[in-house]
Amino acid sequence: MTIQQLVTQPFSDQRPGTSGLRKKVTRFQQPHYLENFVQSIFDSVGSIQGKTLVVGGDGRYYNEQAIQIIIRMAAANGIGKIMVGRAGLLSTPAASTVIRKYQTHGGIILSASHNPGGPDGDFGIKYNTANGGPAPENITEAIYQCSRKIDRYLILDTANVPLEQCGSHPVGDMEVEVIDPVDDYAELMEQLFDFPAIRELLASGFTLRFDAMHAITGPYAHEILENRLGAATGTVINGTPLPDFGGHHPDPNLAHARELVEQLFSDNGPDFGAASDGDGDRNMILGRNFYVTPSDSLALLTANAHLIPGYREGLTGVARSMPTSLAVDRVAERQGIDCYETPTGWKFFGNLMDAGKVTLCGEESFGTGSSHIREKDGLWAVLFWLNILATRKQSVTEIVQQHWAEYGRNFYTRHDYEELDMEEAQGIIEHLERQFSTLEGRRLGSYGMELCDSFSYSDPVDGSTSSGQGIRILFKGGSRIVYRLSGTGTVGATLRVYIESYEPNPVRQHLDPQQALAPLIDIAVELGQIDSRTGRVNPSVIT
Ligand code: G1P
Ligand code: ZN
């Protein structure tokens, strides 16, 4: 067993995006590509000699090979211990849980979240710090700068570690501890939620379906929903993680979780449905014949948090990403707590949670979570909903409609234009920016313009500033159009257009969102010259 120092050359494309470095599997398989990035992590995250790191991934293609490489490099770099999930598996929320519980120096998570997997699919890697959350921008930028200059990396010449067996394995001077991927996470969920009440609900004939989409949450959902809470066998569908997610797109939305959606929208479907994504941090919530938007879900969790044992003490504040609808703002206002608006990406919530300024946070992109960890958490959101349903003894539809009647409804939709030419997409953003001065104070259709800007965020905890975070067109009365380019795509550019209007009148709250938002959608296309600049008549995905 010898430490090898291998000569390498930098790759120019290793700048982490919204959530770590994401590329095609084939890119990661290029000689030295993964190694360069891992060495850049080790060289940028402080002294790691003798420290413990958590490593795990969502089980997608290349997961295990990557973990074996990381283990050998960690041993060569003087790391004291690696804690890794059995078979290399850890959902993103479970990795965050383990980092926090065992107070490790940080962790490396292997995932491309909801992006497709398999040999031709995507792979990803990101670093999380000791608080359990994604590394902030100063660290990801330092990693990137290292990756631009790297000329060597260290790796131990040794055999693979048997990741199928829990227990301790020596690798050189380092210890690798293979842990059960579910235990610590399930225990945390039992502390937060009223498991006996949920068990009673499930025993009373209430039916639910959870779609793990052949991704990481299968083992977690089997254990928590079926074994610990007594849901019927068969509650969890697509519950075995597969390296290519069965050829599907593991993204819990109306377009991709089709099997679940069909069941919930059928006659005599289950009372409640939910799905999670590739790495287990996203969630979609459905009632019978009813879809809950993630933005509404965040508002509802905030309004009902006092019913949940883990949040009974009250919320210190809430946060949402800028494109997320303003529904939660109204709840926060009524509760007299602060509501923060951050750029897209979970990493911006970390400082607010560490400083005790917020308890719950969410994004419109099917992400909800709380300060119990520092990642969004798919199954946590499902259990939160089940706890509310068990306590209120009403249907999902009743609970949401009652909420709208009380606070008003924020009609909301997101239109994605995928695989655009990068220059064309940037051209749309620049074209919008050029119009700012002529738009202020104008009327577009029946909408009076209030403000347009390019969103910039100044972190109230560390004072750091992030600019260029999306174009906001705000209208009087709470309607908005937001445009931004995705930071997670791996092919060309993805333009996301977020459209929202506020409807206080219960008589008009039952419209279909695409119908209710149709005039604003037209304005959004026209203002951005989307069709003429891209040649696209329709978005690729509507959520
Ligand atoms: C997308 C979502 C964003 C989320 C991120 C990681 O990023 O929009 O809310 O935090 O995935 O899951 P985007 O591709 O828009 O940059
Ligand atoms: Zn994810």
Coordinates of C-alpha atoms and ligand atoms in Angstrom, one line a residue:
M1 CA 0.0 0.0 0.0
T2 CA 1.8 3.1 -1.2
I3 CA 0.8 6.7 -1.5
Q4 CA 1.0 7.7 -5.1
Q5 CA 1.4 11.3 -6.2
L6 CA 0.1 11.5 -9.8
V7 CA 0.7 14.3 -12.2
T8 CA -2.4 15.9 -13.7
Q9 CA -3.5 18.9 -15.6
P10 CA -6.4 21.2 -14.8
F11 CA -9.8 21.0 -16.5
S12 CA -11.4 24.3 -17.2
D13 CA -15.0 23.3 -16.4
Q14 CA -15.0 22.5 -12.7
R15 CA -16.8 25.5 -11.3
P16 CA -19.6 24.2 -9.0
G17 CA -23.1 25.4 -10.0
T18 CA -26.3 25.8 -7.9
S19 CA -25.6 22.5 -6.2
G20 CA -22.0 21.2 -6.7
L21 CA -20.3 20.1 -9.8
R22 CA -22.7 18.3 -12.3
K23 CA -21.6 16.8 -15.5
K24 CA -22.3 13.9 -17.8
V25 CA -21.1 10.5 -16.4
T26 CA -18.8 10.3 -19.4
R27 CA -17.1 13.5 -18.4
F28 CA -16.5 12.3 -14.8
Q29 CA -15.1 9.1 -16.3
Q30 CA -12.3 10.9 -18.1
P31 CA -9.0 10.1 -16.6
H32 CA -8.2 12.4 -13.6
Y33 CA -11.5 14.3 -13.9
L34 CA -13.0 13.2 -10.6
E35 CA -9.6 13.0 -8.9
N36 CA -8.8 16.6 -9.8
F37 CA -12.0 17.8 -8.2
V38 CA -11.7 15.7 -5.1
Q39 CA -8.1 16.8 -4.5
S40 CA -9.3 20.4 -5.0
I41 CA -11.9 19.9 -2.3
F42 CA -9.2 18.4 0.1
D43 CA -7.0 21.4 -0.7
S44 CA -9.7 24.0 0.0
V45 CA -11.7 23.0 3.1
G46 CA -9.2 23.7 5.9
S47 CA -7.0 21.2 7.7
I48 CA -8.3 17.7 7.2
Q49 CA -5.5 15.8 8.8
G50 CA -7.0 13.2 11.1
K51 CA -10.5 14.5 10.6
T52 CA -13.7 12.6 9.8
L53 CA -15.7 13.0 6.6
V54 CA -19.0 11.5 5.6
V55 CA -19.3 10.1 2.1
G56 CA -22.4 8.8 0.3
G57 CA -24.5 9.1 -2.8
D58 CA -27.8 8.5 -4.4
G59 CA -26.8 5.2 -5.9
R60 CA -26.7 6.4 -9.5
Y61 CA -24.4 4.9 -12.1
Y62 CA -20.7 5.5 -11.1
N63 CA -21.6 6.1 -7.4
E64 CA -19.6 3.2 -6.1
Q65 CA -16.6 3.6 -8.3
A66 CA -16.4 7.3 -7.3
I67 CA -16.7 6.4 -3.6
Q68 CA -13.8 3.9 -3.9
I69 CA -11.7 6.6 -5.5
I70 CA -12.6 9.1 -2.9
I71 CA -11.8 6.7 -0.1
R72 CA -8.3 5.9 -1.5
M73 CA -7.6 9.7 -2.0
A74 CA -8.8 10.5 1.5
A75 CA -6.5 7.9 3.0
A76 CA -3.6 9.3 0.9
N77 CA -4.4 12.9 2.1
G78 CA -4.3 12.0 5.8
I79 CA -7.9 12.0 6.6
G80 CA -8.6 10.1 9.8
K81 CA -11.9 8.5 9.1
I82 CA -14.6 8.2 6.5
M83 CA -18.2 7.3 7.4
V84 CA -20.0 5.9 4.4
G85 CA -23.5 4.5 3.9
R86 CA -23.8 0.8 3.2
A87 CA -23.4 0.1 -0.5
G88 CA -22.3 3.7 -0.8
L89 CA -25.8 5.0 -0.3
L90 CA -26.9 8.0 1.7
S91 CA -29.7 10.3 0.8
T92 CA -28.7 14.0 0.8
P93 CA -30.8 14.7 3.9
A94 CA -29.4 11.6 5.6
A95 CA -25.8 12.7 4.8
S96 CA -26.6 16.1 6.4
T97 CA -28.0 14.3 9.4
V98 CA -24.9 12.1 9.9
I99 CA -22.5 15.1 9.5
R100 CA -24.4 17.0 12.2
K101 CA -25.0 14.0 14.6
Y102 CA -21.3 12.9 14.6
Q103 CA -19.9 16.4 14.3
T104 CA -17.7 15.5 11.4
H105 CA -15.5 18.0 9.5
G106 CA -17.9 17.8 6.5
G107 CA -19.0 15.4 3.9
I108 CA -18.9 14.6 0.2
I109 CA -22.3 13.9 -1.5
L110 CA -22.4 12.2 -4.9
S111 CA -25.6 13.0 -6.7
A112 CA -27.0 14.9 -9.7
S113 CA -30.3 15.1 -7.8
H114 CA -33.3 14.9 -10.1
N115 CA -31.2 14.6 -13.3
P116 CA -31.4 11.3 -15.2
G117 CA -28.7 8.6 -14.4
G118 CA -27.1 5.7 -16.2
P119 CA -24.0 5.6 -18.4
D120 CA -25.3 8.4 -20.6
G121 CA -26.9 10.3 -17.7
D122 CA -25.6 12.8 -15.2
F123 CA -23.3 12.6 -12.2
G124 CA -22.4 15.1 -9.5
I125 CA -20.3 15.8 -6.5
K126 CA -20.6 18.4 -3.8
Y127 CA -19.0 19.3 -0.5
N128 CA -21.0 19.9 2.7
T129 CA -19.5 21.7 5.7
A130 CA -19.6 20.8 9.4
N131 CA -23.1 22.4 9.8
G132 CA -24.3 19.7 7.3
G133 CA -25.1 22.1 4.6
P134 CA -23.8 22.8 1.1
A135 CA -20.5 24.7 1.1
P136 CA -21.0 28.4 0.8
E137 CA -19.8 30.3 -2.2
N138 CA -16.4 31.3 -0.8
I139 CA -15.6 27.6 -0.4
T140 CA -17.0 26.5 -3.8
E141 CA -15.0 29.3 -5.4
A142 CA -11.8 28.2 -3.6
I143 CA -12.4 24.7 -4.8
Y144 CA -12.8 26.0 -8.4
Q145 CA -9.7 28.1 -8.1
C146 CA -7.7 25.1 -6.9
S147 CA -9.1 23.0 -9.8
R148 CA -7.7 25.6 -12.3
K149 CA -4.1 25.3 -11.0
I150 CA -4.0 21.6 -9.9
D151 CA -0.9 19.7 -11.1
R152 CA -0.9 16.6 -8.8
Y153 CA -3.2 14.5 -6.6
L154 CA -2.6 11.9 -4.0
I155 CA -4.1 8.4 -4.0
L156 CA -3.4 5.2 -2.1
D157 CA -2.7 2.2 -4.2
T158 CA -5.0 -0.3 -2.5
A159 CA -7.9 -2.7 -3.0
N160 CA -11.6 -1.7 -2.9
V161 CA -13.4 -1.5 0.5
P162 CA -16.3 -4.0 0.9
L163 CA -19.1 -1.4 1.2
E164 CA -21.8 -4.0 1.5
Q165 CA -20.8 -4.8 5.1
C166 CA -21.5 -2.4 8.0
G167 CA -18.6 -2.1 10.4
S168 CA -15.0 -0.8 10.4
H169 CA -12.4 -1.4 7.7
P170 CA -8.8 -0.1 7.8
V171 CA -7.5 1.6 4.6
G172 CA -3.9 2.5 5.2
D173 CA -3.9 4.6 8.4
M174 CA -7.5 5.7 7.9
E175 CA -10.6 4.0 9.2
V176 CA -13.7 3.5 6.9
E177 CA -16.9 2.9 8.9
V178 CA -19.7 1.6 6.9
I179 CA -23.0 2.6 8.5
D180 CA -26.6 1.8 8.0
P181 CA -27.8 4.6 5.7
V182 CA -31.3 4.8 7.3
D183 CA -31.0 4.5 11.1
D184 CA -29.8 7.9 12.1
Y185 CA -32.2 9.7 9.8
A186 CA -35.2 7.6 10.9
E187 CA -34.4 8.3 14.5
L188 CA -34.3 12.0 13.9
M189 CA -37.8 11.9 12.2
E190 CA -39.2 10.1 15.2
Q191 CA -38.0 12.9 17.4
L192 CA -39.7 15.6 15.3
F193 CA -43.0 14.0 14.4
D194 CA -45.9 12.4 16.3
F195 CA -45.4 8.8 15.1
P196 CA -48.2 7.4 17.3
A197 CA -50.7 9.8 15.8
I198 CA -49.6 9.0 12.2
R199 CA -49.7 5.3 13.0
E200 CA -53.3 5.7 14.2
L201 CA -54.2 7.6 11.1
L202 CA -52.8 4.9 8.9
A203 CA -54.6 2.2 10.9
S204 CA -57.9 4.0 10.5
G205 CA -58.1 3.2 6.8
F206 CA -56.3 6.3 5.5
T207 CA -54.4 5.3 2.4
L208 CA -51.2 6.7 1.0
R209 CA -48.8 6.0 -1.9
F210 CA -45.2 7.0 -1.9
D211 CA -43.2 7.0 -5.2
A212 CA -39.5 6.6 -4.6
M213 CA -38.9 6.8 -8.4
H214 CA -36.3 4.0 -8.3
A215 CA -34.1 6.4 -6.4
I216 CA -32.5 6.7 -3.0
T217 CA -35.7 7.2 -0.8
G218 CA -36.9 3.6 -1.4
P219 CA -35.1 2.1 1.6
Y220 CA -35.9 5.1 3.8
A221 CA -39.6 5.0 2.9
H222 CA -39.9 1.2 3.4
E223 CA -38.4 1.5 6.8
I224 CA -40.2 4.7 8.0
L225 CA -43.6 4.5 6.4
E226 CA -44.1 0.7 6.2
N227 CA -42.0 -0.7 9.1
R228 CA -42.2 2.0 11.7
L229 CA -45.5 3.7 10.9
G230 CA -47.4 0.5 9.8
A231 CA -48.5 1.7 6.3
A232 CA -49.6 -1.3 4.2
T233 CA -47.0 -3.2 2.2
G234 CA -47.1 -1.8 -1.3
T235 CA -47.5 1.8 -0.1
V236 CA -44.0 2.5 -1.4
I237 CA -43.8 2.1 -5.2
N238 CA -40.6 2.0 -7.3
G239 CA -38.8 1.4 -4.0
T240 CA -35.6 -0.2 -5.2
P241 CA -32.8 2.2 -6.1
L242 CA -31.5 1.5 -9.6
P243 CA -28.3 3.0 -11.2
D244 CA -30.4 4.4 -14.0
F245 CA -33.6 5.1 -12.1
G246 CA -35.3 2.6 -14.4
G247 CA -34.6 4.9 -17.3
H248 CA -36.8 7.6 -15.9
H249 CA -36.2 11.2 -14.8
P250 CA -36.2 11.0 -10.9
D251 CA -37.9 14.3 -10.5
P252 CA -41.1 14.4 -8.4
N253 CA -43.4 16.6 -10.4
L254 CA -46.6 16.2 -12.4
A255 CA -44.7 15.4 -15.6
H256 CA -42.2 12.8 -14.3
A257 CA -44.0 11.1 -11.4
R258 CA -46.7 10.0 -13.8
E259 CA -47.6 6.6 -12.3
L260 CA -48.2 8.2 -8.9
V261 CA -50.2 11.1 -10.4
E262 CA -52.4 8.6 -12.3
Q263 CA -53.2 6.7 -9.1
L264 CA -54.0 9.9 -7.2
F265 CA -56.2 11.2 -10.0
S266 CA -58.1 8.0 -10.5
D267 CA -61.5 7.1 -9.0
N268 CA -61.0 5.6 -5.6
G269 CA -57.3 6.6 -5.5
P270 CA -55.4 6.9 -2.2
D271 CA -56.0 9.8 0.2
F272 CA -52.5 11.1 0.0
G273 CA -49.6 10.7 -2.4
A274 CA -46.0 11.9 -2.4
A275 CA -42.8 11.4 -4.3
S276 CA -39.1 12.2 -3.8
D277 CA -36.2 12.7 -6.2
G278 CA -32.9 11.0 -7.1
D279 CA -31.2 12.0 -3.8
G280 CA -34.2 12.3 -1.5
D281 CA -34.2 16.0 -0.9
R282 CA -37.2 17.0 -3.0
N283 CA -40.9 16.3 -2.5
M284 CA -44.2 16.5 -4.3
I285 CA -47.4 16.4 -2.3
L286 CA -50.8 15.2 -3.7
G287 CA -54.2 14.8 -2.2
R288 CA -56.9 12.7 -3.9
N289 CA -57.4 14.6 -7.2
F290 CA -55.4 17.4 -5.9
Y291 CA -51.9 18.8 -6.4
V292 CA -50.3 21.0 -3.8
T293 CA -47.7 23.4 -5.3
P294 CA -44.4 23.5 -3.4
S295 CA -44.9 27.2 -2.7
D296 CA -48.3 26.5 -1.1
S297 CA -46.9 23.6 0.8
L298 CA -44.3 25.9 2.4
A299 CA -47.0 28.3 3.4
L300 CA -49.2 25.5 4.8
L301 CA -46.4 23.9 6.8
T302 CA -45.6 27.4 8.3
A303 CA -49.3 27.9 9.2
N304 CA -49.6 24.5 10.8
A305 CA -46.2 24.1 12.4
H306 CA -47.7 24.6 15.9
L307 CA -49.4 21.2 15.5
I308 CA -46.1 19.3 15.1
P309 CA -44.1 18.2 18.3
G310 CA -40.7 19.3 16.8
Y311 CA -42.0 22.9 16.1
R312 CA -44.5 23.4 18.9
E313 CA -42.2 26.0 20.4
G314 CA -42.8 28.3 17.4
L315 CA -40.8 29.3 14.4
T316 CA -38.1 31.9 14.6
G317 CA -38.6 32.9 11.0
V318 CA -39.0 31.5 7.5
A319 CA -37.1 31.9 4.2
R320 CA -37.9 31.2 0.6
S321 CA -35.9 31.5 -2.6
M322 CA -36.7 34.5 -4.7
P323 CA -38.7 32.7 -7.4
T324 CA -40.8 30.9 -4.8
S325 CA -44.3 32.3 -4.5
L326 CA -45.2 34.9 -2.0
A327 CA -47.8 32.7 -0.3
V328 CA -45.5 32.1 2.8
D329 CA -44.9 35.8 3.2
R330 CA -48.5 36.3 4.1
V331 CA -48.4 33.6 6.8
A332 CA -45.2 35.0 8.2
E333 CA -46.7 38.4 8.3
R334 CA -49.7 37.2 10.3
Q335 CA -47.5 35.3 12.7
G336 CA -45.3 38.3 13.2
I337 CA -42.1 36.4 12.1
D338 CA -39.5 37.4 9.6
C339 CA -39.6 36.1 6.0
Y340 CA -36.3 36.2 4.1
E341 CA -36.0 36.2 0.3
T342 CA -32.8 34.5 -0.9
P343 CA -31.3 33.5 -4.3
T344 CA -32.1 30.1 -5.7
G345 CA -30.2 27.2 -4.1
W346 CA -30.3 25.7 -0.6
K347 CA -26.9 27.0 0.3
F348 CA -28.3 30.5 1.0
F349 CA -30.5 29.2 3.8
G350 CA -27.6 27.8 5.8
N351 CA -26.4 31.0 7.4
L352 CA -29.9 32.0 8.3
M353 CA -30.5 28.7 10.0
D354 CA -27.1 28.7 11.8
A355 CA -27.8 32.2 13.1
G356 CA -31.2 31.0 14.4
K357 CA -33.1 33.5 12.2
V358 CA -35.3 30.9 10.4
T359 CA -36.8 27.5 11.2
L360 CA -38.5 26.6 7.9
C361 CA -37.4 27.2 4.4
G362 CA -38.5 26.3 0.9
E363 CA -38.1 26.6 -2.8
E364 CA -40.7 26.4 -5.6
S365 CA -38.6 23.5 -7.1
F366 CA -40.2 20.9 -4.8
G367 CA -37.8 21.7 -1.9
T368 CA -38.9 22.2 1.7
G369 CA -37.0 21.7 4.9
S370 CA -36.1 23.1 8.3
S371 CA -33.3 23.7 10.7
H372 CA -33.3 20.0 11.8
I373 CA -30.6 19.6 9.1
R374 CA -29.0 21.9 6.5
E375 CA -30.5 20.3 3.3
K376 CA -34.0 20.2 2.0
D377 CA -35.7 17.0 3.0
G378 CA -38.2 15.1 1.0
L379 CA -39.5 12.5 3.5
W380 CA -39.5 15.1 6.2
A381 CA -42.0 17.1 4.2
V382 CA -44.1 13.9 3.7
L383 CA -44.1 13.2 7.5
F384 CA -44.9 16.8 8.2
W385 CA -48.0 16.6 6.0
L386 CA -49.0 13.2 7.5
N387 CA -48.7 14.7 11.0
I388 CA -50.9 17.6 10.0
L389 CA -53.5 15.3 8.4
A390 CA -53.4 13.0 11.5
T391 CA -54.1 16.0 13.7
R392 CA -56.6 18.0 11.7
K393 CA -58.5 15.0 10.4
Q394 CA -59.4 16.8 7.2
S395 CA -58.5 15.9 3.6
V396 CA -55.6 17.6 1.8
T397 CA -58.1 19.5 -0.4
E398 CA -60.0 20.8 2.5
I399 CA -56.9 22.0 4.3
V400 CA -55.5 23.8 1.2
Q401 CA -58.8 25.4 0.3
Q402 CA -59.3 26.6 3.8
H403 CA -55.8 28.1 3.7
W404 CA -56.6 30.0 0.4
A405 CA -59.8 31.3 1.9
E406 CA -58.0 32.6 4.8
Y407 CA -54.8 34.0 3.2
G408 CA -55.7 34.3 -0.5
R409 CA -54.3 32.1 -3.3
N410 CA -51.1 32.6 -5.1
F411 CA -51.6 31.1 -8.6
Y412 CA -48.2 29.9 -9.6
T413 CA -46.5 28.1 -12.5
R414 CA -43.0 27.6 -13.8
H415 CA -42.3 27.3 -17.5
D416 CA -38.9 25.8 -18.4
Y417 CA -37.2 26.0 -21.8
E418 CA -34.6 23.4 -21.8
E419 CA -31.5 22.8 -24.0
L420 CA -31.4 26.3 -25.4
D421 CA -28.4 27.7 -27.0
M422 CA -26.4 29.4 -24.3
E423 CA -26.0 32.7 -26.2
E424 CA -29.7 32.8 -27.1
A425 CA -30.7 32.3 -23.5
Q426 CA -28.3 34.9 -22.2
G427 CA -29.6 37.2 -25.0
I428 CA -33.1 37.0 -23.4
I429 CA -31.8 38.0 -20.0
E430 CA -29.8 40.9 -21.5
H431 CA -32.8 42.0 -23.6
L432 CA -34.9 42.1 -20.4
E433 CA -32.3 44.1 -18.6
R434 CA -32.2 46.7 -21.4
Q435 CA -35.9 47.2 -21.1
F436 CA -35.9 48.1 -17.3
S437 CA -35.9 51.9 -17.8
T438 CA -38.8 51.9 -20.3
L439 CA -40.9 49.4 -18.3
E440 CA -41.2 51.2 -15.0
G441 CA -44.6 52.7 -14.4
R442 CA -46.0 51.2 -17.6
R443 CA -49.2 49.1 -17.9
L444 CA -49.0 45.7 -19.6
G445 CA -52.6 44.4 -20.3
S446 CA -54.4 44.9 -17.0
Y447 CA -51.1 44.8 -15.0
G448 CA -49.5 48.0 -13.7
M449 CA -45.7 47.7 -13.4
E450 CA -44.3 48.3 -10.0
L451 CA -40.6 47.4 -10.2
C452 CA -38.2 45.5 -12.4
D453 CA -34.6 44.6 -11.4
S454 CA -32.0 42.0 -11.4
F455 CA -32.2 40.3 -8.0
S456 CA -29.2 40.8 -5.8
Y457 CA -28.9 39.4 -2.2
S458 CA -26.9 40.6 0.7
D459 CA -26.6 37.9 3.3
P460 CA -27.7 39.4 6.7
V461 CA -25.3 37.1 8.6
D462 CA -22.0 37.4 6.8
G463 CA -22.6 40.4 4.6
S464 CA -21.7 38.6 1.4
T465 CA -23.4 39.7 -1.8
S466 CA -24.7 37.6 -4.7
S467 CA -25.8 39.5 -7.7
G468 CA -27.4 38.6 -11.1
Q469 CA -29.8 36.2 -9.4
G470 CA -32.7 36.5 -11.8
I471 CA -34.9 39.2 -13.4
R472 CA -37.9 40.3 -11.4
I473 CA -40.8 42.0 -13.0
L474 CA -43.2 43.0 -10.2
F475 CA -46.7 44.2 -10.7
K476 CA -49.0 46.1 -8.4
G477 CA -51.2 43.7 -6.3
G478 CA -48.7 40.9 -5.9
S479 CA -48.3 39.5 -9.4
R480 CA -44.8 38.7 -10.7
I481 CA -42.8 37.4 -13.6
V482 CA -39.3 36.1 -12.8
Y483 CA -36.8 34.9 -15.4
R484 CA -33.5 33.1 -14.6
L485 CA -31.1 30.7 -16.1
S486 CA -30.6 27.3 -14.5
G487 CA -27.4 26.6 -12.7
T488 CA -27.8 22.8 -12.6
G489 CA -28.4 21.9 -16.2
T490 CA -25.7 19.9 -18.1
V491 CA -26.7 20.5 -21.7
G492 CA -26.9 24.0 -23.2
A493 CA -29.0 26.5 -21.1
T494 CA -32.3 26.2 -19.4
L495 CA -34.5 29.3 -19.1
R496 CA -36.9 29.2 -16.2
V497 CA -39.9 31.6 -16.2
Y498 CA -41.9 31.8 -13.0
I499 CA -45.3 33.4 -13.2
E500 CA -47.5 34.3 -10.3
S501 CA -50.7 36.2 -9.4
Y502 CA -52.5 36.8 -6.2
E503 CA -56.2 36.0 -5.9
P504 CA -57.9 37.0 -2.6
N505 CA -61.4 36.2 -3.8
P506 CA -62.4 32.6 -2.9
V507 CA -64.9 32.6 -5.8
R508 CA -62.1 32.8 -8.3
Q509 CA -59.6 30.6 -6.4
H510 CA -60.7 27.3 -8.1
L511 CA -59.5 28.1 -11.6
D512 CA -56.8 26.1 -13.3
P513 CA -53.5 28.0 -12.8
Q514 CA -52.6 27.9 -16.5
Q515 CA -55.9 29.5 -17.2
A516 CA -55.8 32.0 -14.4
L517 CA -52.2 33.0 -15.4
A518 CA -52.8 32.9 -19.2
P519 CA -52.6 36.7 -19.7
L520 CA -49.4 37.0 -17.6
I521 CA -47.9 34.0 -19.4
D522 CA -48.4 35.8 -22.7
I523 CA -46.8 39.0 -21.3
A524 CA -43.8 36.9 -20.1
V525 CA -43.2 35.4 -23.5
E526 CA -43.6 38.7 -25.2
L527 CA -41.4 40.7 -22.9
G528 CA -38.6 38.1 -23.2
Q529 CA -39.1 37.7 -27.0
I530 CA -38.8 34.0 -26.1
D531 CA -40.4 32.6 -29.2
S532 CA -38.7 34.7 -31.7
R533 CA -35.2 34.4 -30.0
T534 CA -35.4 30.6 -29.4
G535 CA -37.8 29.4 -32.1
R536 CA -39.7 27.6 -29.3
V537 CA -43.4 27.8 -29.4
N538 CA -44.0 26.0 -26.1
P539 CA -41.9 25.4 -22.9
S540 CA -40.3 22.0 -22.5
V541 CA -41.7 21.4 -19.0
I542 CA -44.5 23.1 -17.2
T543 CA -44.8 22.7 -13.4
Ligands
G1P1 C1 -32.7 23.9 -9.4 C2 -33.8 24.5 -8.7 C3 -33.3 25.1 -7.3 C4 -32.6 24.0 -6.5 C5 -31.6 23.3 -7.4 C6 -31.0 22.1 -6.6 O1 -31.7 24.8 -9.7 O2 -34.4 25.5 -9.4 O3 -34.4 25.7 -6.7 O4 -32.1 24.5 -5.4 O5 -32.1 22.9 -8.6 O6 -31.9 21.1 -6.4 P1 -31.5 25.6 -11.1 O7 -31.4 24.5 -12.1 O8 -32.8 26.3 -11.3 O9 -30.3 26.4 -10.9
ZN2 ZN -32.3 16.5 -5.1

